[in-house]
Amino acid sequence: MKIGTLITSSALGLSLLVQPVAAQSIEDIGKIILTCALTQGCGGGNPGPGPAPTPTRADETVRADQNALNYFGFHAGPSDGRMGRQTRSAIADFQMFMQYPVTGRLNDWERGKLIDSYYRAQSGAAHEYAGIIQTEGPRGLLRALNQPRTPPAPNPPVEPVPILVDNTKTLPDIPIQKAELSMAQHCGSVDLLTQANGGLVNANAITDASQALDEQFCAARDYAMSRARQLSGDANGAISAQTREQCAQFVATMQPLLDALETTTPEDRIAAAEAFALNFNAPAQQLRGIGEICLGVGYQTDDAKVVLAAAMLLIGAGERPYAEVLGHHLRRGFGTTTNAVNASRWYDIGLDSLDHGATPAFLPSQSRQRAGIIRAAIEAPSTIPGATNMSLFLPDVGNGN
């Protein structure tokens, strides 16, 4: 079966009454996802030779850390996927250089910054900062990649030239569409304010609840992008254009669930998402893999609709902690209309699932701290801005470069 086959059913339209999809098609996709995630062997359909037998299994997360550390001039030794003294020393050097607490071990937030910088450099940012690399070396590039961009200086005002207007003429009635909010630009502004404040907002000292939630949104965004690269990226972590296209097309599949996101209750959306997920005839594990990849792709491409589609798929597959995503997007209006009440309820659903032992969606090692911050922030006043106010298709996202 061709990897890029789309799974369709003409009976869907805009309703949720669809015909079941052939399970074999989804099983094939699941196998592709698992193969890519475990072997990184999706480059041309022919996985490379497996690693030689070793006494202990290499950790791919550690290997990615080592690749990034070595790239930026923190000598971690061979990228063998094993945490040793040299790797810990390189991590400590990285933490000292970035003015993080020096522990010799990366937490999820630090790893996200390191890996994201590495992938950005590999994707062409190194050429943009060629002058810095020449004068300051790779560590200077790391510093530059982690500095928020400042907007260009405004042009000097120009004295207006008087224009004679014929009052008998009328202007054309041209509708002006509101520009889409950029999640990437938003997180750049959030990071700038975080640095100005001297660090992240703490749950015990929240003076700006909106900033606290913004910081957690951006941390989740960074983690989601890193996770997608781990699952579907090639050896350098780059996600293929085919995968990005498949995730973008997936929005149409999930559109019936997204249309009423801001006007219906989260409980109704969850029930609809769970019923919708059954129509794929696919194991929850395969749906989760697709959802995680497309979630990160949506953030990487700054496409909020892709993010929302992926989040609804994950929630439909039983992953309630991803309700946090819906809370953030409804709070800020990313890909949907702001709705203060629904945003708070989505946050509560995600927090409640964690309280009952669900696996965290983002930054697992910091889940308790993050939950405390989110809970404290949504209970504070004036948190939510804007309070006044088909075919059945699963993306084939396993085929990396």
XYZ file of C-alpha atoms in Angstrom:
401
model
C 0.000 0.000 0.000
C 1.328 3.420 -0.888
C 2.420 5.357 2.199
C 0.738 8.592 1.131
C -2.734 7.019 0.740
C -5.486 9.159 2.242
C -8.235 7.548 4.239
C -11.561 8.902 3.052
C -15.271 8.429 3.429
C -17.678 10.455 1.335
C -20.472 10.170 3.890
C -18.896 12.474 6.471
C -19.690 15.939 5.137
C -20.035 18.263 8.095
C -21.626 15.667 10.374
C -20.044 13.095 12.608
C -22.016 10.223 11.047
C -19.332 8.496 9.044
C -18.610 5.036 7.772
C -15.835 3.081 9.557
C -12.453 3.210 7.903
C -10.521 0.095 6.982
C -8.407 -0.775 9.979
C -5.557 -2.047 7.854
C -4.933 1.440 6.448
C -4.526 2.933 9.895
C -2.459 -0.019 11.057
C -0.047 0.666 8.216
C 0.217 4.295 9.296
C 0.804 3.218 12.878
C 3.605 0.903 11.798
C 5.199 3.737 9.846
C 5.021 6.062 12.853
C 6.491 3.486 15.206
C 9.221 2.546 12.742
C 10.204 6.180 12.258
C 10.128 6.931 15.954
C 12.203 3.928 16.976
C 14.634 3.581 14.074
C 14.672 6.994 12.343
C 14.608 4.865 9.207
C 12.107 6.730 7.063
C 14.545 8.607 4.867
C 13.884 6.822 1.603
C 11.880 3.851 2.727
C 15.047 1.854 3.449
C 16.077 2.019 7.093
C 19.779 2.227 7.622
C 21.739 -0.509 9.361
C 20.881 -0.945 13.012
C 23.366 -0.110 15.739
C 25.846 -2.692 16.812
C 24.845 -4.665 19.906
C 25.821 -2.888 23.099
C 25.592 -3.834 26.756
C 23.091 -1.041 27.446
C 20.578 0.581 25.139
C 21.377 4.064 23.871
C 19.002 6.858 24.851
C 17.961 8.833 21.769
C 17.171 11.879 23.884
C 20.721 11.858 25.255
C 22.072 11.369 21.734
C 20.145 14.424 20.538
C 21.488 16.404 23.506
C 25.039 15.347 22.636
C 24.628 16.329 18.986
C 23.382 19.776 19.953
C 25.995 20.309 22.665
C 28.837 19.365 20.338
C 27.447 21.591 17.588
C 27.537 24.644 19.845
C 31.019 23.917 21.136
C 30.233 22.162 24.418
C 32.295 19.008 24.096
C 30.078 16.073 25.029
C 32.216 13.434 23.339
C 30.845 10.827 20.905
C 27.094 11.001 20.337
C 26.534 7.509 21.685
C 23.306 8.145 23.573
C 24.856 7.390 26.948
C 25.056 9.835 29.802
C 28.617 9.901 31.097
C 30.985 12.267 32.830
C 31.928 14.101 29.625
C 28.293 14.675 28.682
C 27.440 15.942 32.167
C 30.420 18.289 32.030
C 29.259 19.636 28.652
C 25.759 20.184 30.044
C 27.205 22.070 33.001
C 29.235 24.265 30.623
C 26.096 24.930 28.573
C 24.107 25.817 31.690
C 26.835 28.146 32.912
C 27.073 29.848 29.517
C 23.293 30.333 29.353
C 23.170 31.458 33.001
C 20.937 28.557 34.004
C 21.326 26.727 37.330
C 24.368 24.471 36.921
C 23.281 20.905 37.687
C 24.927 18.817 34.965
C 21.508 17.553 33.890
C 19.063 19.213 31.520
C 15.517 19.822 32.614
C 12.809 19.815 29.941
C 12.814 23.584 29.528
C 16.608 23.774 29.106
C 16.560 20.842 26.696
C 13.848 22.540 24.671
C 15.959 25.691 24.323
C 19.069 23.694 23.355
C 17.382 21.397 20.838
C 15.250 24.141 19.319
C 18.360 26.285 18.786
C 20.146 23.335 17.198
C 17.312 22.640 14.755
C 16.996 26.310 13.882
C 20.715 26.447 13.147
C 20.460 23.298 11.014
C 17.493 24.748 9.135
C 19.366 27.791 7.884
C 19.599 30.207 10.794
C 23.362 29.689 10.880
C 23.652 31.483 7.523
C 21.682 34.422 8.889
C 24.175 34.796 11.735
C 27.327 34.071 9.732
C 29.009 37.235 11.029
C 28.421 36.244 14.642
C 29.751 32.740 14.023
C 32.888 34.187 12.443
C 33.609 36.490 15.383
C 32.143 34.598 18.356
C 32.016 30.996 17.218
C 29.146 28.529 17.665
C 28.451 29.640 21.226
C 27.822 33.135 19.957
C 25.291 31.646 17.556
C 23.557 29.928 20.473
C 23.323 33.212 22.343
C 22.006 35.013 19.251
C 19.343 32.375 18.631
C 18.061 32.797 22.171
C 17.820 36.563 22.111
C 14.371 37.951 21.246
C 14.289 39.816 17.993
C 13.719 43.538 18.251
C 11.351 45.109 15.742
C 12.908 47.371 13.111
C 13.008 51.081 13.852
C 10.006 52.893 12.440
C 10.465 55.034 9.375
C 10.685 58.783 10.059
C 7.372 60.575 9.660
C 6.698 61.993 6.232
C 4.965 65.334 5.833
C 1.659 64.584 4.131
C 1.071 66.088 0.710
C -2.319 67.801 0.330
C -4.580 65.871 -2.020
C -7.632 67.311 -3.727
C -10.577 64.979 -3.188
C -13.645 64.805 -5.372
C -16.420 64.469 -2.809
C -18.789 63.180 -5.461
C -16.828 59.915 -5.649
C -17.278 57.037 -3.209
C -14.627 54.672 -1.911
C -14.962 51.003 -2.813
C -16.336 48.817 -0.036
C -13.431 46.404 0.356
C -13.607 44.006 3.325
C -10.422 44.049 5.384
C -9.705 40.759 7.097
C -8.146 40.689 10.523
C -4.590 39.402 10.439
C -4.036 35.997 12.015
C -2.298 36.109 15.367
C 1.214 34.662 15.247
C 2.017 32.225 18.026
C 5.726 32.474 17.279
C 5.754 36.269 17.545
C 3.659 36.095 20.691
C 6.147 33.752 22.355
C 9.003 36.031 21.319
C 7.306 38.877 23.186
C 6.602 36.626 26.166
C 10.252 35.577 26.312
C 11.343 39.207 26.232
C 9.088 40.026 29.194
C 10.285 36.926 31.054
C 13.868 38.104 30.719
C 12.911 41.605 31.838
C 11.202 40.103 34.898
C 14.303 38.117 35.780
C 12.802 34.689 35.144
C 9.623 32.671 34.926
C 6.598 33.460 37.071
C 6.342 31.286 40.188
C 3.070 29.841 41.455
C 3.623 31.372 44.879
C 4.276 34.878 43.583
C 1.920 35.564 40.687
C 1.532 39.265 40.063
C 0.705 38.913 36.358
C -1.553 35.917 35.773
C -1.676 36.471 32.023
C 2.121 36.399 31.747
C 2.209 33.247 33.870
C -0.157 31.456 31.497
C 1.645 32.834 28.450
C 4.930 31.399 29.739
C 3.343 27.988 30.210
C 1.803 28.153 26.742
C 5.171 28.913 25.163
C 6.878 26.174 27.179
C 4.257 23.692 25.967
C 4.741 24.944 22.410
C 8.512 24.414 22.596
C 8.046 20.928 24.012
C 5.491 19.964 21.357
C 7.847 21.021 18.552
C 10.710 19.060 20.095
C 8.508 15.993 20.530
C 7.366 16.105 16.901
C 10.976 16.236 15.727
C 11.803 13.202 17.857
C 8.900 11.218 16.405
C 9.024 12.224 12.747
C 12.261 14.069 12.068
C 15.190 12.804 10.068
C 18.680 12.353 11.510
C 18.979 16.130 11.896
C 15.486 16.512 13.346
C 14.000 18.148 10.249
C 10.365 17.282 9.510
C 9.602 16.555 5.872
C 7.448 18.768 3.687
C 5.205 15.755 3.095
C 4.511 15.444 6.815
C 3.738 19.156 7.096
C 1.367 18.906 4.139
C -0.394 15.858 5.588
C -0.940 17.641 8.901
C -2.292 20.731 7.138
C -4.778 18.595 5.195
C -5.870 16.962 8.440
C -7.607 20.188 9.502
C -10.445 19.448 7.071
C -11.011 16.086 8.731
C -11.367 17.629 12.181
C -13.224 20.767 11.074
C -16.627 19.590 12.378
C -15.128 19.567 15.870
C -13.412 22.930 15.474
C -16.353 24.885 14.081
C -18.187 25.167 17.396
C -15.162 25.193 19.681
C -15.818 28.627 21.147
C -19.601 28.277 21.414
C -20.128 24.780 22.827
C -19.087 23.419 26.197
C -15.835 21.478 26.572
C -17.839 18.481 27.787
C -19.786 18.431 24.522
C -16.598 18.769 22.475
C -14.902 15.942 24.376
C -17.847 13.604 23.852
C -17.919 14.501 20.155
C -14.145 14.046 19.828
C -14.239 10.622 21.479
C -17.080 9.508 19.204
C -15.291 10.981 16.204
C -12.061 9.114 17.010
C -13.894 5.777 16.925
C -14.645 6.301 13.240
C -10.970 5.912 12.389
C -11.035 2.272 13.561
C -7.493 2.813 14.833
C -5.831 1.997 18.156
C -5.485 4.960 20.487
C -1.691 4.608 20.411
C -1.621 5.289 16.669
C -3.944 8.266 17.000
C -1.710 9.653 19.752
C 1.364 9.356 17.548
C -0.304 11.243 14.712
C -1.683 13.840 17.127
C 1.686 14.495 18.766
C 3.432 14.931 15.435
C 0.818 17.259 13.961
C 0.627 19.260 17.186
C 4.338 20.055 16.923
C 4.101 20.653 13.181
C 1.302 23.154 13.755
C 3.400 25.122 16.202
C 6.486 24.875 13.986
C 4.595 26.219 10.961
C 2.678 28.746 13.090
C -0.638 27.233 11.962
C -3.071 27.362 14.881
C -5.731 25.377 13.012
C -3.374 22.414 12.688
C -2.633 22.656 16.411
C -6.325 22.650 17.314
C -7.054 19.720 14.991
C -4.230 17.699 16.531
C -5.291 18.582 20.075
C -8.866 17.453 19.401
C -7.579 14.157 17.979
C -5.471 13.607 21.102
C -8.400 14.409 23.376
C -10.587 12.061 21.356
C -7.946 9.363 21.873
C -8.317 9.781 25.629
C -5.452 12.188 26.285
C -7.268 14.734 28.452
C -4.140 16.639 29.597
C -4.077 18.152 26.092
C -7.144 20.141 27.150
C -4.529 22.675 28.257
C -3.944 23.471 24.571
C -7.593 24.410 24.087
C -7.425 26.612 27.169
C -4.434 28.528 25.837
C -5.899 28.976 22.363
C -9.334 30.070 23.542
C -7.695 32.463 25.977
C -5.560 34.139 23.317
C -7.634 33.581 20.195
C -5.121 31.425 18.325
C -7.085 29.761 15.526
C -10.421 30.470 17.185
C -12.453 33.210 18.829
C -11.598 34.044 22.431
C -13.952 32.668 25.057
C -13.012 33.290 28.681
C -15.458 30.834 30.205
C -14.586 27.936 27.916
C -10.863 28.615 28.243
C -11.040 28.269 32.022
C -13.101 25.101 31.748
C -10.614 23.514 29.360
C -7.790 24.370 31.751
C -9.749 22.760 34.597
C -10.306 19.573 32.589
C -6.598 19.257 31.866
C -5.637 19.890 35.491
C -8.264 17.463 36.773
C -6.913 14.710 34.516
C -3.424 15.238 35.935
C -4.812 15.123 39.465
C -6.232 11.691 38.625
C -2.916 10.332 37.374
C -3.010 10.978 33.630
C 0.301 11.164 31.780
C 1.361 14.821 31.367
C 1.135 16.203 27.855
C 4.128 18.546 28.209
C 7.365 18.768 30.200
C 6.697 15.661 32.325
C 9.465 16.351 34.838
C 7.964 19.774 35.562
C 4.315 18.753 35.445
C 3.570 19.398 39.114
C 5.112 22.879 39.031
C 3.364 23.746 35.765
C -0.002 22.574 37.076
C 0.467 24.699 40.184
C 1.244 27.780 38.106
C -1.693 27.267 35.743
C -4.097 26.606 38.599
C -2.967 29.699 40.510
C -3.115 31.852 37.380
C -6.624 30.887 36.271
C -7.909 31.569 39.781
C -6.467 35.076 39.671
C -8.626 37.934 38.334
C -8.354 39.344 34.800
C -6.554 36.331 33.363
C -8.460 35.837 30.139
C -8.318 38.601 27.509
C -11.306 39.105 25.270
C -13.856 38.071 27.873
C -16.505 40.283 26.180
C -16.690 38.503 23.559
C -15.722 16.498 4.353
C -13.841 13.511 4.228
C -12.373 11.317 6.951
C -8.608 11.645 6.698
C -5.685 10.690 8.913
C -2.337 12.233 7.967
C 0.449 9.878 6.945
C 3.059 11.593 9.110
C 5.613 8.867 9.495
C 7.579 9.415 6.299
C 10.518 11.645 7.219
C 13.190 12.879 4.852
